[in-house]
PDB file of N, CA and C in Angstrom:
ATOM      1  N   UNK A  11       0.846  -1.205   0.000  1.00 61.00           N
ATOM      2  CA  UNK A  11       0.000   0.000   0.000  1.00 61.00           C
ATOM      3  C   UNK A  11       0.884   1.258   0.000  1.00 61.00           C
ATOM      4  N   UNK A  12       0.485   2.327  -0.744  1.00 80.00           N
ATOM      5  CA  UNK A  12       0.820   3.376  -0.954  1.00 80.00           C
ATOM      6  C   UNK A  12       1.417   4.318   0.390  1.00 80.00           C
ATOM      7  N   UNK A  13       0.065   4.234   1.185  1.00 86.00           N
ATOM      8  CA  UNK A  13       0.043   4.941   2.675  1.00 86.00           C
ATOM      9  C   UNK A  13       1.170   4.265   3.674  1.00 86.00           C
ATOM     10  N   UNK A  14       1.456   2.663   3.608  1.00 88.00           N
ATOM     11  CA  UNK A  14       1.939   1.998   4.256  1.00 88.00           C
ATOM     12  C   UNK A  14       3.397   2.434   3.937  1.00 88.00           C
ATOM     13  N   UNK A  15       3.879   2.475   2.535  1.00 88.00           N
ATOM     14  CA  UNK A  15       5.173   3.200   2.701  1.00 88.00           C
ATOM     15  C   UNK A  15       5.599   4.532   2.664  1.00 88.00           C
ATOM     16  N   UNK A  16       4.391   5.129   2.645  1.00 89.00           N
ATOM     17  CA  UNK A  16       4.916   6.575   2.827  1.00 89.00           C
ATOM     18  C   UNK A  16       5.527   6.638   4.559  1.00 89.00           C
ATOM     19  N   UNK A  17       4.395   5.266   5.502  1.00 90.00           N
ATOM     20  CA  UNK A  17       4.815   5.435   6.551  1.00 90.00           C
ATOM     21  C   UNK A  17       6.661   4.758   6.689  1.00 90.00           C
ATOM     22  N   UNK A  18       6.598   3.593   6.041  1.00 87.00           N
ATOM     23  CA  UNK A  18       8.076   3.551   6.208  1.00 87.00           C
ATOM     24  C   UNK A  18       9.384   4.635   5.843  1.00 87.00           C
ATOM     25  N   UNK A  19       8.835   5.472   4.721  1.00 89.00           N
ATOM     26  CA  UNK A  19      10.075   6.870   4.095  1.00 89.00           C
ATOM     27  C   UNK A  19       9.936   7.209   5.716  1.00 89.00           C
ATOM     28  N   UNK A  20       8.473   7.749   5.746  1.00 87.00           N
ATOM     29  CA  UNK A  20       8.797   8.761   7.383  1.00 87.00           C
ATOM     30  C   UNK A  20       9.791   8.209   8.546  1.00 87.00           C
ATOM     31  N   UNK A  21       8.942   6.911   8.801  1.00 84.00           N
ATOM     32  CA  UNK A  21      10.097   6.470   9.923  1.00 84.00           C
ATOM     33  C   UNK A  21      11.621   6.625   9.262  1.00 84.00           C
ATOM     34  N   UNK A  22      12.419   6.035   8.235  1.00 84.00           N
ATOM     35  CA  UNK A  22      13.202   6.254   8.125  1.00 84.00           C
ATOM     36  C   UNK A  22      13.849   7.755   7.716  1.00 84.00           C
ATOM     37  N   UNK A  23      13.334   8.389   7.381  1.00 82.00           N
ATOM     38  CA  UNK A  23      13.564  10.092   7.880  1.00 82.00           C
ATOM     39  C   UNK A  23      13.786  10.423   9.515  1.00 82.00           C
ATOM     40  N   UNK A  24      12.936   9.855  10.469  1.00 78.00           N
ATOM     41  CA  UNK A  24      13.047   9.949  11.617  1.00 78.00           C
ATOM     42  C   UNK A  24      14.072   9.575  12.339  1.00 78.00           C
ATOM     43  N   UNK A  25      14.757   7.767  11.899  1.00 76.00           N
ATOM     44  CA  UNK A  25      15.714   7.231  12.381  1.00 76.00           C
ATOM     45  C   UNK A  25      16.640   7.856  12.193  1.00 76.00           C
ATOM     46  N   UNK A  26      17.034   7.854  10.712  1.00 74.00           N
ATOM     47  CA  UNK A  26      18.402   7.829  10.107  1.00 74.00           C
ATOM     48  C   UNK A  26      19.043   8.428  10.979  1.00 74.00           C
ATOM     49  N   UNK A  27      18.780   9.913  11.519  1.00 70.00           N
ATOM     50  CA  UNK A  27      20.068  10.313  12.244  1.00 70.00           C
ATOM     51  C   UNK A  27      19.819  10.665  13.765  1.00 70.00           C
ATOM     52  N   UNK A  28      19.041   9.386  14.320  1.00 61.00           N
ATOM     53  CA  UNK A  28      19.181   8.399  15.744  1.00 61.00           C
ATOM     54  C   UNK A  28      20.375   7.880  14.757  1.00 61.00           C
ATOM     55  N   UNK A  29      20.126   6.956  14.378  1.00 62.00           N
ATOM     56  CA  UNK A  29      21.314   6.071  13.790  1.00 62.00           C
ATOM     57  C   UNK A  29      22.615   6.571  13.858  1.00 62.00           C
ATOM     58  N   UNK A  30      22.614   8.083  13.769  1.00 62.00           N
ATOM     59  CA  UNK A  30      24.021   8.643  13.250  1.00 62.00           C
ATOM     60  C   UNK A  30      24.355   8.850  14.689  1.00 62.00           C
ATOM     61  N   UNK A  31      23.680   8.988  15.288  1.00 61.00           N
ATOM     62  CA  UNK A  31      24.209   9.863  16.748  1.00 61.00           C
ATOM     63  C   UNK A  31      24.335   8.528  17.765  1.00 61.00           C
ATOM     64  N   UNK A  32      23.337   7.865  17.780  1.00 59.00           N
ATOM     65  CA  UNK A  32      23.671   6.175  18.469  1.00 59.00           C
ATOM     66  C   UNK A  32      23.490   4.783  17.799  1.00 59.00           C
ATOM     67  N   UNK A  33      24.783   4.860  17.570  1.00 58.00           N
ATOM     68  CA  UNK A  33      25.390   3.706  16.431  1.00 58.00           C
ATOM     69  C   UNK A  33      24.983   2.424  16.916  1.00 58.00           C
ATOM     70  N   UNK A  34      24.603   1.981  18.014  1.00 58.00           N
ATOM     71  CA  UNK A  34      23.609   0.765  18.021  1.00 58.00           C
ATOM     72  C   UNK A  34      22.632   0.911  17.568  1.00 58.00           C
ATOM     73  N   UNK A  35      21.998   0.941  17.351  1.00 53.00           N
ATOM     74  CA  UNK A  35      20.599   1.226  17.233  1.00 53.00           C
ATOM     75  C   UNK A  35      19.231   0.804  18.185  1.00 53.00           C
ATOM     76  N   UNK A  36      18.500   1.942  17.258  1.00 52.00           N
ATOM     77  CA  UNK A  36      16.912   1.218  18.435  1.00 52.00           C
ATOM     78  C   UNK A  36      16.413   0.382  18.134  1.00 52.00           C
ATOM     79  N   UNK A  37      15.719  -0.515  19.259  1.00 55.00           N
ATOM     80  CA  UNK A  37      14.775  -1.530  19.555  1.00 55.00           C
ATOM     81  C   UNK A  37      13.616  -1.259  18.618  1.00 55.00           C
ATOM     82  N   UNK A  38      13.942  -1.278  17.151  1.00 51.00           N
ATOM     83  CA  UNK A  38      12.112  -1.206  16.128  1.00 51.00           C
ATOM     84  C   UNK A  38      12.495  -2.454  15.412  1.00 51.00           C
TER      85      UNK A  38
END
């Protein structure tokens, strides 16, 4: 679904730079 990955771009807009700043990463 269309909606379903617009939600995944977002989350990964959100993570990416968690990611950058704590290089383990989160619990998703």
């Amino acid at each position: 679904m269309p909606v379903a990955h617009a939600r995944v771009r977002l989350l990964q807009a959100v993570f990416a730079p968690a990611k950058l700043t704590r290089p383990c990463g989160l619990p998703v």
